[in-house]
XYZ file of C-alpha atoms in Angstrom:
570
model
C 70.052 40.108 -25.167
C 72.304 40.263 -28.051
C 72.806 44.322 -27.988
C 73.786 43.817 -24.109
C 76.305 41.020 -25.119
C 78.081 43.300 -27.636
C 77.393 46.251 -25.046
C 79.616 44.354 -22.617
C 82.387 43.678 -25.556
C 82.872 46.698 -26.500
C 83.297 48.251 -22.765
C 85.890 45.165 -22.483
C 87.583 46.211 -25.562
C 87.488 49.763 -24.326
C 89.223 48.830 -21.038
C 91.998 46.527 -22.473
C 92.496 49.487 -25.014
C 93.232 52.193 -22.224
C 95.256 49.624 -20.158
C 97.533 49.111 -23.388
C 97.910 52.027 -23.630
C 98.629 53.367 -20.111
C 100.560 50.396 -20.169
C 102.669 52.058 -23.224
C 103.175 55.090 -21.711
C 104.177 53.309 -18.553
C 107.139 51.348 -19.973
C 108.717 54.208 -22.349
C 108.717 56.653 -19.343
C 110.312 54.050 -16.941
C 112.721 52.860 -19.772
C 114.178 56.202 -20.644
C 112.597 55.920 -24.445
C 114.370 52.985 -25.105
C 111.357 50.880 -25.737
C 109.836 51.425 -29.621
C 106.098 52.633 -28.282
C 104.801 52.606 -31.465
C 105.703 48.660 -32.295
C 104.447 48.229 -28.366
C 101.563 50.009 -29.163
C 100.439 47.553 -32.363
C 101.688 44.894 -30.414
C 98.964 45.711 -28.007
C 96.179 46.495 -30.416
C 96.659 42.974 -31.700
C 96.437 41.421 -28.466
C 93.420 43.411 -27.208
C 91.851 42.408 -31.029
C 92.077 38.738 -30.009
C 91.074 39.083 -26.323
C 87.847 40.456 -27.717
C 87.137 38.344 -30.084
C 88.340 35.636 -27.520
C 85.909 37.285 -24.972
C 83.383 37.249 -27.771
C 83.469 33.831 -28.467
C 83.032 33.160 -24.920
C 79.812 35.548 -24.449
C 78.609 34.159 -27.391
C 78.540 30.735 -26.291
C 77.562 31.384 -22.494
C 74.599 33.500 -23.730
C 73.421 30.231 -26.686
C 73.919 27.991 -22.821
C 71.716 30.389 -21.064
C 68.924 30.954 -24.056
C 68.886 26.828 -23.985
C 68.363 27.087 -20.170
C 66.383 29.712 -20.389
C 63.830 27.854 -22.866
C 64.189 24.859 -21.007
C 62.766 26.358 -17.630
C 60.418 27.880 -19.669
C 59.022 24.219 -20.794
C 59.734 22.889 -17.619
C 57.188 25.579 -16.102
C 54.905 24.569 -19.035
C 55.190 21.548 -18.141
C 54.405 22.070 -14.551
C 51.615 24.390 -15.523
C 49.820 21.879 -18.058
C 50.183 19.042 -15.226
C 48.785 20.962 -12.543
C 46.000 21.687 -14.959
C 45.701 18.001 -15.905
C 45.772 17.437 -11.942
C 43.492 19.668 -10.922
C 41.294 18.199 -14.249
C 41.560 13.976 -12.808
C 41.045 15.443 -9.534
C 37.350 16.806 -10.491
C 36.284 14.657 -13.199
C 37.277 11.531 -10.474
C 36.063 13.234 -7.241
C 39.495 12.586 -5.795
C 40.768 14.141 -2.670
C 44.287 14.664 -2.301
C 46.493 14.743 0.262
C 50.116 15.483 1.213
C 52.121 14.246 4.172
C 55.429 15.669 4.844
C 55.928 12.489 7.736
C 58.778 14.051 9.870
C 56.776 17.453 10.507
C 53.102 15.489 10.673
C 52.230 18.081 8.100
C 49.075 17.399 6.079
C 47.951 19.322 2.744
C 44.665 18.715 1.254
C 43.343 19.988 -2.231
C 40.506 21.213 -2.569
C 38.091 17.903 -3.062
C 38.026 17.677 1.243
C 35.520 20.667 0.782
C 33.997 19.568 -2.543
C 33.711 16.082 -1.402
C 32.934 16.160 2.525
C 31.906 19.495 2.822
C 34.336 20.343 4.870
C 35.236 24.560 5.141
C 38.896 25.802 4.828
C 38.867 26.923 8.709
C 37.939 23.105 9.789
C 40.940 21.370 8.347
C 43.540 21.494 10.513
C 47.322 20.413 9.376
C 47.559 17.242 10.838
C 47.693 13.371 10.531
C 45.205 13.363 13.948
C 42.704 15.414 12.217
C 42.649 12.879 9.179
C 42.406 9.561 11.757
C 39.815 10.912 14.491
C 37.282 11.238 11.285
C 37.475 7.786 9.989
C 34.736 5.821 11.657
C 35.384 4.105 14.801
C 34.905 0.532 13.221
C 37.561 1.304 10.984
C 39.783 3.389 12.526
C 41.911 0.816 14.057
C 41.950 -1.469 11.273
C 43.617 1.284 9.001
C 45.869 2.464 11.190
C 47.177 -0.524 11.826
C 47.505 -1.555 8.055
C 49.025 2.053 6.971
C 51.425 1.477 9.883
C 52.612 -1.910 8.726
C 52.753 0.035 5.453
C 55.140 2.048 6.787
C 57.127 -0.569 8.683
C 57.729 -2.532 5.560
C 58.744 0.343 3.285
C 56.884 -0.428 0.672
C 55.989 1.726 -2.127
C 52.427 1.526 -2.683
C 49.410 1.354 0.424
C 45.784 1.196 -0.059
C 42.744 0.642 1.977
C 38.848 1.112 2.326
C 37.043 2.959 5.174
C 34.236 5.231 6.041
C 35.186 8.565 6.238
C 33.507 11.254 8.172
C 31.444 14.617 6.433
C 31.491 17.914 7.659
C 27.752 16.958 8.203
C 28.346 13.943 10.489
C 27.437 11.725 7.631
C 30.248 9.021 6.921
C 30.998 8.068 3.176
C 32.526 4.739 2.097
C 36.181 5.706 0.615
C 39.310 4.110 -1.219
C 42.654 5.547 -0.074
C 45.850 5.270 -2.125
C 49.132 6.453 -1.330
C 52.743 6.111 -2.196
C 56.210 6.662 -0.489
C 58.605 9.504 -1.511
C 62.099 9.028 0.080
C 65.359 11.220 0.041
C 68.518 10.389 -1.458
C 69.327 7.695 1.662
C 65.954 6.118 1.729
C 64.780 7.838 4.428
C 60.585 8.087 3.996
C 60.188 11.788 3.919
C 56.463 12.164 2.549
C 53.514 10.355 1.776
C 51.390 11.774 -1.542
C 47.615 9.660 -1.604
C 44.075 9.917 -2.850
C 41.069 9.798 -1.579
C 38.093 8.463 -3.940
C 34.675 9.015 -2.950
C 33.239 4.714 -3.178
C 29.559 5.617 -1.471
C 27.179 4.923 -4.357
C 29.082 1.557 -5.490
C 29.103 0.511 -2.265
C 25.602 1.326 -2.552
C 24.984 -0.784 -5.162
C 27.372 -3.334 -4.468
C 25.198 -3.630 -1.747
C 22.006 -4.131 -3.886
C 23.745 -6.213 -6.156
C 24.640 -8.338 -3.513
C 21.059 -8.671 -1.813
C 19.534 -9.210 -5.100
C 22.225 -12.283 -5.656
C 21.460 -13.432 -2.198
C 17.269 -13.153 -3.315
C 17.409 -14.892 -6.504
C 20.460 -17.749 -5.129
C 17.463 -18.437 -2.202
C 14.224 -17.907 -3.636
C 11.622 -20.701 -4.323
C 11.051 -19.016 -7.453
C 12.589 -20.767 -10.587
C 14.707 -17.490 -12.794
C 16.422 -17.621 -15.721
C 18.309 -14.996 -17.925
C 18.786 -15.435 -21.491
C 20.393 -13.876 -24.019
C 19.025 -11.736 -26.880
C 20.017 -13.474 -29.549
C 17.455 -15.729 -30.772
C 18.033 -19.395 -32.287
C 16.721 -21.578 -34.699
C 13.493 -22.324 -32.304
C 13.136 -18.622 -32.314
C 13.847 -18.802 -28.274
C 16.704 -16.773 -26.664
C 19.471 -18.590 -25.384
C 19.889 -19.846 -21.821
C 22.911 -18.416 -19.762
C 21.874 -18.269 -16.110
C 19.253 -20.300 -13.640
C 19.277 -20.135 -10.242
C 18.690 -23.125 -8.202
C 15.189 -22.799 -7.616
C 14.968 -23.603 -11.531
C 17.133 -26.738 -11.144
C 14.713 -27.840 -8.191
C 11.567 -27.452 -10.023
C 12.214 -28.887 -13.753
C 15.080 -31.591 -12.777
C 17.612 -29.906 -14.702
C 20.978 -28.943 -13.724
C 22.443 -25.446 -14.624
C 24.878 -26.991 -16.947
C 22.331 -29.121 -18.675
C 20.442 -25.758 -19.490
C 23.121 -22.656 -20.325
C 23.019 -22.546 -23.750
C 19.855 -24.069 -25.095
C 16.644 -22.596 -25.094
C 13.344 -23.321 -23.034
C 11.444 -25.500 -25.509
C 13.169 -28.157 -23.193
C 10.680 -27.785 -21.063
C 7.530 -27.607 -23.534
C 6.214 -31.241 -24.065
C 3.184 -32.277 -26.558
C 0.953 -31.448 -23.856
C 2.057 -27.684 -23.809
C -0.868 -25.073 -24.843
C 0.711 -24.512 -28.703
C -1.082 -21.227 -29.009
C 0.178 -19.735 -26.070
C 3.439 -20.686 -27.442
C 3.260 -18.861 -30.532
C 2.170 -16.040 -28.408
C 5.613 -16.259 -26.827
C 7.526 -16.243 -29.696
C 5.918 -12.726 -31.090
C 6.170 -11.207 -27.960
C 10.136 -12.218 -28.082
C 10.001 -11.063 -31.924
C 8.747 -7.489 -30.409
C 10.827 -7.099 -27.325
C 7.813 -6.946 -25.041
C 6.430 -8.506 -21.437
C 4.509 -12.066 -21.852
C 2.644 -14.236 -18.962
C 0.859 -17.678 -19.585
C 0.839 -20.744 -17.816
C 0.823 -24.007 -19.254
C 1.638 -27.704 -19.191
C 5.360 -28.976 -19.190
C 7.360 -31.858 -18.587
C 10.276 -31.929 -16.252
C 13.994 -33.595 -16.813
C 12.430 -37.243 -15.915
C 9.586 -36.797 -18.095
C 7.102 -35.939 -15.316
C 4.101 -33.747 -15.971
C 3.688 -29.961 -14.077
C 1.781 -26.561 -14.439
C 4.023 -23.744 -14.883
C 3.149 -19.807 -14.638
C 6.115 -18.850 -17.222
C 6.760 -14.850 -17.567
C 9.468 -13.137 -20.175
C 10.662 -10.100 -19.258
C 12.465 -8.057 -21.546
C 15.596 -6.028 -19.733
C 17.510 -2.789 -21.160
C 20.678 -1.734 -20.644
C 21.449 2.151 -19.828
C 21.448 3.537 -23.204
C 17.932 1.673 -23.636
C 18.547 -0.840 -25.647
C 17.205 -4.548 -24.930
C 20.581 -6.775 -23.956
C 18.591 -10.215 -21.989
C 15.609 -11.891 -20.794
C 14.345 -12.437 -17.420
C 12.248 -15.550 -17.272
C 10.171 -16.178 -14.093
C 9.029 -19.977 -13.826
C 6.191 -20.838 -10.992
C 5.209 -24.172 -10.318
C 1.674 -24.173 -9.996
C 0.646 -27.789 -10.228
C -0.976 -27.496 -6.787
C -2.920 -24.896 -7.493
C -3.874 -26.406 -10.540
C -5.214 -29.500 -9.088
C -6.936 -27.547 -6.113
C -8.847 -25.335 -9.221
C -9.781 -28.516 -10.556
C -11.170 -30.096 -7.197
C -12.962 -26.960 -6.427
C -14.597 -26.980 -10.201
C -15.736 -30.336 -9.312
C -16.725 -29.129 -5.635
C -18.842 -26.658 -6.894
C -20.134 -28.591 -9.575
C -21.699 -31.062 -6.762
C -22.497 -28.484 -4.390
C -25.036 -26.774 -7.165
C -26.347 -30.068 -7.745
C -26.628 -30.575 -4.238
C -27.881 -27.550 -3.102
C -30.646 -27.795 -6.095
C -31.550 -31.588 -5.081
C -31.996 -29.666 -1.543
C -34.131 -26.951 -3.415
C -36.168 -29.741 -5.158
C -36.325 -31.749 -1.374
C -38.192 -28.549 0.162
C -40.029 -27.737 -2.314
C -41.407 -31.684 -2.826
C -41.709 -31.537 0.931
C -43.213 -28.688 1.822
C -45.896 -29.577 -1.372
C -46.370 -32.489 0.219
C -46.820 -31.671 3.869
C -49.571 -28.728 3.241
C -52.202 -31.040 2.203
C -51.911 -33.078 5.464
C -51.182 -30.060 7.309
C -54.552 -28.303 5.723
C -56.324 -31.423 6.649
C -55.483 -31.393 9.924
C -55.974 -27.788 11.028
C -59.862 -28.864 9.257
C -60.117 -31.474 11.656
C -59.293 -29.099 14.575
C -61.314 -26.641 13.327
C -64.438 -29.199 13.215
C -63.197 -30.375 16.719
C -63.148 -27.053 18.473
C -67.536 -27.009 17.645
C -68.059 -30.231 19.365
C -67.951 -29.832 23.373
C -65.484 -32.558 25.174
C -66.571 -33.357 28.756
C -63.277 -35.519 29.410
C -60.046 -33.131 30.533
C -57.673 -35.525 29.621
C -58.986 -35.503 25.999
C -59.161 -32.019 25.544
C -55.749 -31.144 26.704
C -54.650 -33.878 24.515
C -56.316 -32.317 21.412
C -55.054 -28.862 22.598
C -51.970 -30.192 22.950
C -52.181 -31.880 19.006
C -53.682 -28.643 17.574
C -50.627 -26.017 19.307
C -48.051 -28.761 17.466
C -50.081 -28.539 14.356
C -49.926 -25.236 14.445
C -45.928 -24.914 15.217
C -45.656 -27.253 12.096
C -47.457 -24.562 10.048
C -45.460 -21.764 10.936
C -42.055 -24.129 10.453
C -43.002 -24.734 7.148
C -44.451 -21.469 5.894
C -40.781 -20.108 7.448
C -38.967 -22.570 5.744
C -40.551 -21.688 2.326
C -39.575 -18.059 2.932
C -35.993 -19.405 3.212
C -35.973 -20.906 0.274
C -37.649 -17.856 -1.709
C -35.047 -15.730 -0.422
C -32.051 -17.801 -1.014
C -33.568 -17.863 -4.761
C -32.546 -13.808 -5.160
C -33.388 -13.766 -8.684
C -36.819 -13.882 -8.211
C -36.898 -10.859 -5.897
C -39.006 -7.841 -6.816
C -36.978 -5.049 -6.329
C -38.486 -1.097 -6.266
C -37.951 1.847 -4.443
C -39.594 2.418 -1.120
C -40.174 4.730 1.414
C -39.197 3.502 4.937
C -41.700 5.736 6.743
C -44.625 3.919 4.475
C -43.434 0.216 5.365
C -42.864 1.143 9.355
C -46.253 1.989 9.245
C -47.849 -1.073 7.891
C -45.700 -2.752 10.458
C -47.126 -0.483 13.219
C -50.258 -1.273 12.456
C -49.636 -5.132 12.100
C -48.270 -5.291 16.377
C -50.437 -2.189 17.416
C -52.274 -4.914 19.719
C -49.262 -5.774 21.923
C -48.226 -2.153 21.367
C -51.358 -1.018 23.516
C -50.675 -3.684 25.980
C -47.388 -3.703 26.485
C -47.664 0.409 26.362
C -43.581 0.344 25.244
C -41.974 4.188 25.349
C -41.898 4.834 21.503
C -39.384 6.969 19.462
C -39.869 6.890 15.915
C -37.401 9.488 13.880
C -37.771 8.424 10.397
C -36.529 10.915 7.887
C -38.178 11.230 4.445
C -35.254 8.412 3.476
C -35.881 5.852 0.585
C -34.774 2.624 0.316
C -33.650 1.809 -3.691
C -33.232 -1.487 -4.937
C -35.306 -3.224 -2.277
C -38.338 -5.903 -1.844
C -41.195 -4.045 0.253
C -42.403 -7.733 1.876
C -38.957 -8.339 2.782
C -38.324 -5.144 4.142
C -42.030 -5.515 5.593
C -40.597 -8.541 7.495
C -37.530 -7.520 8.799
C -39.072 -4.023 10.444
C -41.944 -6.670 11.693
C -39.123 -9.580 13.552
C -37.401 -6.748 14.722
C -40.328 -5.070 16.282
C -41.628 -8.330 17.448
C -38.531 -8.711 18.632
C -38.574 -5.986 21.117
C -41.967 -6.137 22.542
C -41.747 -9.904 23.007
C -38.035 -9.588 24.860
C -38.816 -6.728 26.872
C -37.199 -6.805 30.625
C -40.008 -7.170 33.613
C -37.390 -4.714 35.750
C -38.358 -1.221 33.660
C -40.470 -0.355 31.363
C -39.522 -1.224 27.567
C -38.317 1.965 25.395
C -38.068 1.337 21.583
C -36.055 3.897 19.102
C -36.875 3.288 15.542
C -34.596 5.763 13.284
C -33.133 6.037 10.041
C -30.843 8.910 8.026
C -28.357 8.972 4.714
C -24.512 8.965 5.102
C -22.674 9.421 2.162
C -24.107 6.780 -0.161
C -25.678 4.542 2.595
C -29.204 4.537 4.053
C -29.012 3.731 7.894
C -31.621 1.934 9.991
C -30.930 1.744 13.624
C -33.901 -0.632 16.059
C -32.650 0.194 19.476
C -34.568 -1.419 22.653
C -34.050 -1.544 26.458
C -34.724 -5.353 26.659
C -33.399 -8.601 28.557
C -30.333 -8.270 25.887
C -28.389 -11.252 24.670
C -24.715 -12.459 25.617
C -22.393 -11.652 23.462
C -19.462 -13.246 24.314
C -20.836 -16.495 24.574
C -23.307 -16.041 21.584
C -21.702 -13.864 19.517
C -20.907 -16.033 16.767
C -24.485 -17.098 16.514
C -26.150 -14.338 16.257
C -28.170 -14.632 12.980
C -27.981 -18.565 12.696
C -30.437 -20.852 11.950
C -33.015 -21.923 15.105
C -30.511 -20.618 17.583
C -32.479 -19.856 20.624
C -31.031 -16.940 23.216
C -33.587 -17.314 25.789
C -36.005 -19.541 27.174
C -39.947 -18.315 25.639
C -41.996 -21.090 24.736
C -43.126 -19.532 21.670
C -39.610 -18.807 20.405
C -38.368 -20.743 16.846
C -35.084 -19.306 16.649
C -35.580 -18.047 12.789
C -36.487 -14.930 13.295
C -32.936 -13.345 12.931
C -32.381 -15.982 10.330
C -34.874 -14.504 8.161
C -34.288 -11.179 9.254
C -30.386 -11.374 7.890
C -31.167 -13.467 4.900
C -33.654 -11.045 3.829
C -31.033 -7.845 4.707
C -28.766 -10.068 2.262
C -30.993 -10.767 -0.357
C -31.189 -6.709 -1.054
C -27.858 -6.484 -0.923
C -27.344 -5.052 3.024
C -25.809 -5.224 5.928
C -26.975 -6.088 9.742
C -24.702 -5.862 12.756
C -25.895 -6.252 16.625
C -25.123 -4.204 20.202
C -25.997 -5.953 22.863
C -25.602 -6.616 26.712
C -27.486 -8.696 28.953
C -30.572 -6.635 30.924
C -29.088 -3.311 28.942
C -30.409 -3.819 25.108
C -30.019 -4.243 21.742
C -29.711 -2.779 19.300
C -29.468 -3.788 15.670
C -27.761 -1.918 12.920
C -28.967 -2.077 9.121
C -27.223 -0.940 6.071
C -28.473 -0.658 2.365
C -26.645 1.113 -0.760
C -28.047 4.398 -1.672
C -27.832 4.251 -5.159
């Protein structure tokens, strides 16, 4: 710079030297040597001396002005350069989308968060405001154009609003939009600069916040948030209840914020579960208990009382959650059922003691009697009326018998403790039972299919197993239909950890629907035999029961029946 600057000087000097001297020549040729050229000459020298150093001075100073301007472009492009940088940082630490609209033109200019952000590629953005309106959502669309609009309309300098704008995927995202005004020299709105920010996830959880406000304002559940620091009763300090809490201890919210829950605790409170409380506080960690405690005017309740401990993001414990339940009710219902059951078992063993007293008591007269018969069957009765009067007594003596002998097997099997339990083969006791109907088996002459499997039965009581494969049996051949001849299938097999016993028949079948319910109950009679009690399925269930089984029923009237039993294989 500064050999091009004397460069140019010296050619100047060079110049102004030739002209003077041309000029020299000039004047003593045209004035006839009149003129001293010599004394010119100097003259000229002199002149050209202080034109160059007046030219010098000049250069000097134009190039220090153009170095200054020179530098300051220089920082004014640094400065450009350093706040594009810084713009192009905010833009992608803060997810921001920017945008550019030159108004007049309907020009639009988007960084490059529109792709970052909504996915969108470079070939789908087109340069206009209509491609920026027709993807905010329909709901909002109006709403913002109206409000940028006004924006416009009113000149003002600064515009925002919130909308859901739309993703190259066809997903929308909740956004905040600011923009300002640039104007020319008259005023005149030339361009609009804005941002878009990206709002989705607090929306999100504004959302959540919101519903779990709306939860805790309406539950029925008292809540409470304390503080972590701990006063001199070692309890955190109050802050928040919701009005659930105010409903169920009588105090108000501002009686509460700032003390601690020992206003609740009354001599009556469980002291031990207290000092339970207070370690768990001590250690930060989860307690439950439920005790006694007195409300604002003194009355007594149950509560179910839970501290929660709660952390804040970098883990570290900031409150307490306190969940109060009344549970008074359920307290007194505990209590009433204690009670309940505690006259129920001395019922139900009064009962025990009854049928056993009674059915002591009623064999001796019972034995008598079937003596007496016995003795009167021997001696020969001429008078008809007599005999079927005796026959008559003797079939009721007999039905007595067999009602209390049943009823004594009730009452064994209700008493489950004093069952013998052992592991049996089903084949075995099926046979015994065969054997114990093979009379009405050969008159009746039923179609028999027997497919028992070498299956055991653990865990069981052979007479009570005895007895249900006998009712059931009985059951069949005595119930058979007079319109076809009876079948009977008898099977059993092992799922998974179950032993399966299936008695299916071709019988006069019950009614379900009307009878369903009654199935197994005690003397319910399903059809009209003279010799029927209605225990049988009693007994058979209880027993099923008592060995820790299951029975369901099939059936349909003049179809069958067919019973279902169940017993743990293990």
């Amino acid at each position: 710079m500064k050999s091009n600057s004397n460069k140019t000087t010296f050619i100047f000097l060079l110049l102004l030297s030739f002209s003077a001297l041309g000029l020299s020549f000039s004047l003593s040729y045209f004035n006839n040597g009149t003129i001293n050229t010599d004394l010119l000459f100097v003259e000229n020298i002199i002149l050209i001396v202080i034109a160059g150093a007046i030219f010098k001075y000049i250069t000097h100073r134009n190039k220090l002005r153009n170095k200054a301007e020179f530098e300051n472009l220089i920082n004014v492009n640094k400065d450009i350069i350093e706040a594009k940088e810084r713009y192009d940082i905010v833009a992608k630490a803060t997810s921001d989308t920017i945008w550019d609209w030159r108004i007049e033109e309907d020009i639009m200019i988007w960084n490059k968060g529109i792709q970052g952000v909504f996915g969108y590629d470079k070939k789908e953005i087109e340069k206009s405001s209509k491609w920026w309106f027709e993807r905010i959502h329909p709901e909002d669309s109006l709403k913002m154009s109206v409000r940028l609009y006004s924006f416009l309309d009113f000149v003002k300098d600064r515009w925002q609003d919130e909308y859901r704008f739309r993703c190259a995927d066809g997903t929308y995202k909740h956004v905040i939009d600011r923009g300002f005004l640039i104007k020319d020299k008259s005023g005149k709105i030339v361009r609009m600069i804005g941002a878009i920010q990206d709002v989705s996830k607090e929306k999100e959880e504004e959302e959540r916040l919101r519903l779990l406000e709306t939860v805790i304002t309406n539950t029925k559940i008292a809540i409470a948030i304390a503080n972590i620091e701990l006063n001199e009763t070692q309890y955190p300090k109050i802050w928040y209840v919701n009005p659930a809490f105010s409903e169920i201890t009588g105090f108000s919210r501002e009686e509460v914020v700032s003390k601690d829950f020992s206003i609740l605790f009354n001599k009556n409170t469980d002291v031990l579960q207290l000092e339970n409380l207070k370690n768990a506080i001590k250690e930060y960690r989860e307690c439950t208990f439920e005790t006694a405690c007195s409300k604002k005017d003194g009355t007594p309740f149950w509560i179910s009382l839970s501290m929660i401990p709660v952390n804040d993001f970098e883990g570290r414990h900031s409150h307490w959650i306190s969940i109060q339940r009344d549970i008074t009710i359920e307290k007194e219902k505990i209590k009433e059922r204690e009670q309940l059951i505690k006259e129920l078992t001395k019922n139900n063993n009064d009962l025990k003691q009854f049928s056993y007293i009674t059915s002591h008591n009623l064999r001796a007269p019972l034995s008598n009697l079937t003596g007496l018969l016995n003795l009167i069957e021997d001696i020969p009765i001429e008078n008809e009326d007599l005999k079927e009067i005796i026959d008559g007594f003797a079939n009721s003596t007999y039905m007595l018998n067999e009602t209390i002998n049943d009823l004594a097997k009730v009452i064994i099997i209700k008493d489950s403790s004093a069952i013998k339990k052992e592991k049996i083969l089903v084949k075995d006791v099926f046979e015994n039972v065969f054997n114990q109907v093979s009379f009405l088996i050969n008159t009746i002459k039923p179609i028999l299919k027997i497919d028992l499997e070498e299956t055991y039965v653990l865990n069981s009581n052979k007479s009570y197993l005895e007895s249900i494969f006998l009712n059931l049996m009985t059951n069949s051949l005595k119930y058979k239909s007079t319109k076809r001849q009876l079948k009977i299938n008898v099977t059993s097999k092992v799922e998974g950890d179950e032993v399966i016993i299936v008695f299916e028949d071709n019988g006069i079948g019950i009614d379900m629907e009307r009878n369903k319910n009654k199935i197994f109950g005690l003397y319910q009679r399903f059809h009209n035999l003279p010799d029927s009690k209605g225990l049988g399925l009693y007994l058979v269930k209880s027993q099923v029961e008592a060995m820790d089984g299951t029975i369901s029923v099939e059936s349909e009237v003049e179809k069958g029946t067919t019973f279902i039993i169940k017993f743990k294989n293990q």
